[in-house]
Every structure is written in C-alpha cells, then in structure tokens.
C-alpha cells in the first residue's frame, strides 16, 4: 500500500476505533501508527498498539511507576483501568484486558 493509501487507511481506522478522540491525541496516534517499525503490521494492529502506547504514556501513571522501579509488566497491570477509562471516553468499542493473550499484546 502506498504511503498516502496507508495514511488514508489509518485515518479511516482511527475514526472507526476512536470516534471521540481529541485532535492532539489523534495526531500523536496517527504519527506513531505511521512509523517505520509499524509498517509491517496491518493498519488495525498498528493503530491499536499505537493507541495503547499513547494512552499509557500520556494519560496514565505508567512512566511514574516505571521511574519508581516497577517492571514493565507490573506498571502495565496497574494502569489497565486508566487505559480502559480513556478508551471508553474516546468511544472505543474495544478494551484492554488485564492479562494479555497473544492477540492483546502490550506495546511500550
């Protein structure tokens, strides 16, 4: 898929996944979804992972927990409900589970 085609696909998928996402958050998620290391993933998978990472770092205490010495998985466990609250506010039809299976990877 050409870069502009992928960008349009990201825009459509973002609108479908997060109909009430604020503009600045949407722009950060779009940028992360379009990064080189995400291009090997489907648009939907890249968007979901970018969304979770953005929420975790911008809207939760995840980074503070990491700074306090919590491991990555521990910090992620403690912010699951915060992440889900943001997803709910943004109108996502999907939520993060507290213990990911193979289909629910937790990106950084």
CSV table of C-alpha atoms in Angstrom, one decimal:
chain,number,residue,atom,x,y,z
A,1,UNK,CA,0.0,0.0,0.0
A,2,UNK,CA,1.4,3.4,-0.9
A,3,UNK,CA,2.2,5.9,1.8
A,4,UNK,CA,-0.8,8.0,1.1
A,5,UNK,CA,-3.1,5.0,0.8
A,6,UNK,CA,-1.9,3.8,4.2
A,7,UNK,CA,-2.4,7.3,5.6
A,8,UNK,CA,-6.0,7.3,4.4
A,9,UNK,CA,-6.5,3.8,5.8
A,10,UNK,CA,-5.1,5.0,9.2
A,11,UNK,CA,-7.4,7.9,9.2
A,12,UNK,CA,-10.5,5.7,8.5
A,13,UNK,CA,-9.4,3.1,11.1
A,14,UNK,CA,-8.8,5.8,13.7
A,15,UNK,CA,-12.2,7.3,13.1
A,16,UNK,CA,-13.8,3.9,13.4
A,17,UNK,CA,-11.8,2.9,16.5
A,18,UNK,CA,-11.9,6.2,18.4
A,19,UNK,CA,-14.7,8.4,17.3
A,20,UNK,CA,-14.3,10.9,20.2
A,21,UNK,CA,-10.5,11.0,20.4
A,22,UNK,CA,-9.3,14.6,20.9
A,23,UNK,CA,-7.4,16.1,18.0
A,24,UNK,CA,-4.0,16.3,19.6
A,25,UNK,CA,-4.2,12.7,20.8
A,26,UNK,CA,-5.4,11.6,17.3
A,27,UNK,CA,-2.4,13.3,15.7
A,28,UNK,CA,0.1,11.6,18.1
A,29,UNK,CA,-1.6,8.3,17.5
A,30,UNK,CA,-1.5,8.8,13.7
A,31,UNK,CA,2.2,9.7,13.8
A,32,UNK,CA,3.0,6.6,15.9
A,33,UNK,CA,0.9,4.4,13.6
A,34,UNK,CA,2.8,5.6,10.6
A,35,UNK,CA,6.3,5.0,12.0
A,36,UNK,CA,8.6,2.7,10.0
A,37,UNK,CA,8.5,-0.2,12.5
A,38,UNK,CA,4.7,-0.2,12.4
A,39,UNK,CA,4.5,-0.6,8.6
A,40,UNK,CA,4.9,-4.3,8.7
A,41,UNK,CA,1.7,-4.6,10.7
A,42,UNK,CA,-1.8,-4.3,9.4
A,43,UNK,CA,-3.3,-0.8,9.9
A,44,UNK,CA,-5.7,-2.1,12.5
A,45,UNK,CA,-2.9,-3.8,14.5
A,46,UNK,CA,-0.6,-0.8,14.3
A,47,UNK,CA,-3.3,1.6,15.3
A,48,UNK,CA,-4.3,-0.4,18.3
A,49,UNK,CA,-0.8,-0.8,19.5
A,50,UNK,CA,0.0,2.9,18.9
A,51,UNK,CA,-3.3,3.9,20.8
A,52,UNK,CA,-2.4,1.8,23.8
A,53,UNK,CA,1.1,3.1,24.0
A,54,UNK,CA,0.0,6.7,23.6
A,55,UNK,CA,-2.7,6.4,26.3
A,56,UNK,CA,-0.3,4.6,28.6
A,57,UNK,CA,2.4,7.3,28.3
A,58,UNK,CA,0.3,10.4,28.0
A,59,UNK,CA,-2.8,9.6,30.2
A,60,UNK,CA,-1.7,7.3,33.0
A,61,UNK,CA,0.9,7.0,35.7
A,62,UNK,CA,2.8,4.3,33.8
A,63,UNK,CA,6.0,6.3,33.4
A,64,UNK,CA,6.0,7.4,37.1
A,65,UNK,CA,5.5,3.8,38.1
A,66,UNK,CA,8.5,2.8,35.9
A,67,UNK,CA,10.5,5.6,37.4
A,68,UNK,CA,9.7,4.2,40.9
A,69,UNK,CA,11.2,0.9,39.9
A,70,UNK,CA,8.2,-1.1,38.8
A,71,UNK,CA,8.9,-3.5,36.0
A,72,UNK,CA,7.2,-3.1,32.6
A,73,UNK,CA,4.5,-5.8,33.2
A,74,UNK,CA,3.8,-4.6,36.8
A,75,UNK,CA,3.4,-1.0,35.7
A,76,UNK,CA,1.1,-2.1,32.8
A,77,UNK,CA,-1.0,-4.1,35.2
A,78,UNK,CA,-1.6,-1.1,37.5
A,79,UNK,CA,-2.7,1.2,34.7
A,80,UNK,CA,-5.1,-1.1,32.8
A,81,UNK,CA,-8.2,0.5,34.3
A,82,UNK,CA,-6.9,4.0,33.5
A,83,UNK,CA,-6.2,2.9,29.9
A,84,UNK,CA,-9.7,1.5,29.6
A,85,UNK,CA,-11.3,4.6,31.1
A,86,UNK,CA,-9.6,6.7,28.3
A,87,UNK,CA,-10.7,4.2,25.7
A,88,UNK,CA,-14.3,4.4,27.0
A,89,UNK,CA,-14.2,8.3,26.9
A,90,UNK,CA,-12.9,8.2,23.3
A,91,UNK,CA,-15.7,5.8,22.3
A,92,UNK,CA,-13.6,2.8,21.6
A,93,UNK,CA,-15.6,-0.4,21.1
A,94,UNK,CA,-12.6,-2.4,22.5
A,95,UNK,CA,-10.9,-2.6,25.8
A,96,UNK,CA,-7.5,-3.7,27.1
A,97,UNK,CA,-7.5,-6.9,29.1
A,98,UNK,CA,-5.6,-7.2,32.4
A,99,UNK,CA,-3.6,-10.2,31.3
A,100,UNK,CA,-2.9,-10.1,27.5
A,101,UNK,CA,-3.1,-13.2,25.4
A,102,UNK,CA,-1.3,-13.4,22.1
A,103,UNK,CA,-3.9,-11.2,20.4
A,104,UNK,CA,-3.7,-8.5,23.1
A,105,UNK,CA,0.0,-7.5,23.1
A,106,UNK,CA,1.0,-4.7,25.3
A,107,UNK,CA,3.3,-2.3,23.4
A,108,UNK,CA,5.7,0.1,25.1
